[in-house]
PDB file of C-alpha atoms in Angstrom:
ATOM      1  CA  UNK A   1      -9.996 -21.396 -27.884  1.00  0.00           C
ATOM      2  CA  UNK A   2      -7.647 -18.685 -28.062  1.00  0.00           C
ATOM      3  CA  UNK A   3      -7.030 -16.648 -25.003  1.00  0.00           C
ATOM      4  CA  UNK A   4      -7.883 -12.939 -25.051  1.00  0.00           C
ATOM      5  CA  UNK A   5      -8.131 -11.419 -21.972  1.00  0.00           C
ATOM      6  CA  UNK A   6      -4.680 -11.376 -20.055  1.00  0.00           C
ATOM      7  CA  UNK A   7      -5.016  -9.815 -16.513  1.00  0.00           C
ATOM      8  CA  UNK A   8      -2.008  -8.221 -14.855  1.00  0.00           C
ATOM      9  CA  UNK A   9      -1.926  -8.337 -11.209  1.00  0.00           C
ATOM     10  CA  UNK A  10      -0.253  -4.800  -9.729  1.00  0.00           C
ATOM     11  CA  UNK A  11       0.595  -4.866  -6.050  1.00  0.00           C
ATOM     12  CA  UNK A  12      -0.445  -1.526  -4.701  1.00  0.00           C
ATOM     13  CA  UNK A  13       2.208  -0.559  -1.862  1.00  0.00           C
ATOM     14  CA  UNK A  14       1.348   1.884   1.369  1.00  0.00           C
ATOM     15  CA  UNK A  15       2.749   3.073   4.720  1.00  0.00           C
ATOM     16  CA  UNK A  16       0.504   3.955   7.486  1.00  0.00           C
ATOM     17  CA  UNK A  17       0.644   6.962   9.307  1.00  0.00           C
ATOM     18  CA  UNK A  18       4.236   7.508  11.516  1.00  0.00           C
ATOM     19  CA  UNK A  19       3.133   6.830  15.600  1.00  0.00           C
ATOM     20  CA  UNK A  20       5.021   6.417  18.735  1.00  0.00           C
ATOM     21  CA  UNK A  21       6.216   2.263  18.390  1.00  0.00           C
ATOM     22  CA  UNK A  22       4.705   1.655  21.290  1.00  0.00           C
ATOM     23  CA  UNK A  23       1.254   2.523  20.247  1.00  0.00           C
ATOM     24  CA  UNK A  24       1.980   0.979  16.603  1.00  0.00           C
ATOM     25  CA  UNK A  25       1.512  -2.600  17.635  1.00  0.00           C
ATOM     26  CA  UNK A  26      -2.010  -2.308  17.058  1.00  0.00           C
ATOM     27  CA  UNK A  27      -2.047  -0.534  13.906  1.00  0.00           C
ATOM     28  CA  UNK A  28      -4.410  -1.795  11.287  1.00  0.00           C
ATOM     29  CA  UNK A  29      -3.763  -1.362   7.671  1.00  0.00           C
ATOM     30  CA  UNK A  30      -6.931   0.327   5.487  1.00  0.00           C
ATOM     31  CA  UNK A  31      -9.547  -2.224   4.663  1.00  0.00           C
ATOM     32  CA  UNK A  32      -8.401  -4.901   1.600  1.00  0.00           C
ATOM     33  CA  UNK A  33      -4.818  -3.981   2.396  1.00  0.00           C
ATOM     34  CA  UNK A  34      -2.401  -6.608   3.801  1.00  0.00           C
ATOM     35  CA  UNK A  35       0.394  -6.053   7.134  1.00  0.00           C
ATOM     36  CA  UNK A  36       3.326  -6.877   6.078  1.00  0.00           C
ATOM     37  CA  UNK A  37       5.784  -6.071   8.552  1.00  0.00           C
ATOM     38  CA  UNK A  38       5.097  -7.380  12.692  1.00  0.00           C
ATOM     39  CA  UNK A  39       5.100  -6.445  16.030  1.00  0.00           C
ATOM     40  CA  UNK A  40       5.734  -2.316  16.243  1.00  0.00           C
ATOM     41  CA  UNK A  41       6.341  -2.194  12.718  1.00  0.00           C
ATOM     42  CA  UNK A  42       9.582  -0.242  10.668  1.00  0.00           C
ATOM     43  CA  UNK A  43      10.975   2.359  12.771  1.00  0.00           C
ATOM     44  CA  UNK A  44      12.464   4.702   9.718  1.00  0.00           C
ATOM     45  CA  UNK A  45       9.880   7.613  10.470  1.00  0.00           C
ATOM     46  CA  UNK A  46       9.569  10.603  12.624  1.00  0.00           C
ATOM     47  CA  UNK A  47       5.988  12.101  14.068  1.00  0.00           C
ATOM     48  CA  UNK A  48       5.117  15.631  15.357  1.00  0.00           C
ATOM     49  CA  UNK A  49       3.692  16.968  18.465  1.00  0.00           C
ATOM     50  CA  UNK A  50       2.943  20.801  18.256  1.00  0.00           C
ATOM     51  CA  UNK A  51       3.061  22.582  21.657  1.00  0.00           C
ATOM     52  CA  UNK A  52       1.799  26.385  21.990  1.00  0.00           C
ATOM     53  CA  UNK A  53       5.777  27.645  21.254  1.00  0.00           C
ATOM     54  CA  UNK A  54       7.514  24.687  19.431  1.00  0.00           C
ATOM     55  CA  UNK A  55       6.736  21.559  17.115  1.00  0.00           C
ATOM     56  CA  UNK A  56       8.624  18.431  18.408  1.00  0.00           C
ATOM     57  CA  UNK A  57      10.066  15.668  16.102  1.00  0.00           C
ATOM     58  CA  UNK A  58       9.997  12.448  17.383  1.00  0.00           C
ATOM     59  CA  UNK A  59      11.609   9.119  15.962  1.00  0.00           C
ATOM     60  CA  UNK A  60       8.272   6.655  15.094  1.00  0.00           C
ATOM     61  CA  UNK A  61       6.914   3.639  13.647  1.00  0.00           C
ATOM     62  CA  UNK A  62       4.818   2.683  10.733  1.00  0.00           C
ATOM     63  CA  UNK A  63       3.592  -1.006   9.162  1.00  0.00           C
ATOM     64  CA  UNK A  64       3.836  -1.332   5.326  1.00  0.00           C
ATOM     65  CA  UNK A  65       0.827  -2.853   3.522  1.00  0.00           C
ATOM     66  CA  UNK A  66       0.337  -4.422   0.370  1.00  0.00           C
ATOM     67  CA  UNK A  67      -2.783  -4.974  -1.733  1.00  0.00           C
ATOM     68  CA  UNK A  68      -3.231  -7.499  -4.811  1.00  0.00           C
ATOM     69  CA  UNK A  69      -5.189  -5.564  -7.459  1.00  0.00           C
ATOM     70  CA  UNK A  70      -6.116  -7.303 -11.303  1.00  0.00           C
ATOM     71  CA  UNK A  71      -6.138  -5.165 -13.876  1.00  0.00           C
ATOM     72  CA  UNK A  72      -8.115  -6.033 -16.989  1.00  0.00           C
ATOM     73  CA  UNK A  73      -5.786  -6.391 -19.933  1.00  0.00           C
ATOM     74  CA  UNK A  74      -5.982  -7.948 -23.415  1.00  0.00           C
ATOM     75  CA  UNK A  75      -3.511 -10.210 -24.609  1.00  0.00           C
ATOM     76  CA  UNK A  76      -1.674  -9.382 -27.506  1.00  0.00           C
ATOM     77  CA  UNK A  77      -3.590  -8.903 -30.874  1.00  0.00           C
ATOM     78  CA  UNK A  78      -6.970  -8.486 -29.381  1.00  0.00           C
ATOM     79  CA  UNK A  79      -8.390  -5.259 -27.850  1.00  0.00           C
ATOM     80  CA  UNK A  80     -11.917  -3.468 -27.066  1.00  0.00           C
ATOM     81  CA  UNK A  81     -14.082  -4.037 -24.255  1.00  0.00           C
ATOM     82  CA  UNK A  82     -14.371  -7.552 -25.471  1.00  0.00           C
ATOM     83  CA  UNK A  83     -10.917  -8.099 -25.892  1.00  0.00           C
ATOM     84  CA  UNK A  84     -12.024  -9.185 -29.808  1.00  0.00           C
ATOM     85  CA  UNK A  85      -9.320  -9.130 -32.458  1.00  0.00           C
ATOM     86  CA  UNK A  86      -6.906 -11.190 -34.637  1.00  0.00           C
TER      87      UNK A  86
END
């Protein structure tokens, strides 16, 4: 049995959105995504508060998140939907 179909597995990489640290600890990453950083996160952003005159920059915090995704692939010499060949 020869083997035709050869997944490769991509990791899909995201930040979430750049919040005071102290209200990052709770921070959830988008549904089938993984945390990969703890506590308040990496603090290597800066967020935005707009008043009626100014905008102010702030230093913030954000998690990065990681998700495992298998893309269908055909080894080599076979192709198609069915991965046929040879």
């Amino acid at each position: 049995q020869v083997k035709k179909q050869c997944d490769q597995k991509l990791l899909i990489r995201m930040k979430t959105k750049c919040v005071p640290c102290s209200l990052n600890l709770d921070t959830q990453c988008p549904a089938g995504y993984t945390k990969i950083t703890n506590g308040t996160g990496t603090p290597d952003c800066r967020y935005y508060l707009e008043t009626k005159t100014h905008t102010l920059s702030f230093p913030g915090c954000r998690h990065r998140c990681v998700k495992e995704f298998e893309q269908p692939e055909c080894c080599k010499g076979h192709w198609g939907p069915d991965c046929m060949g040879e």
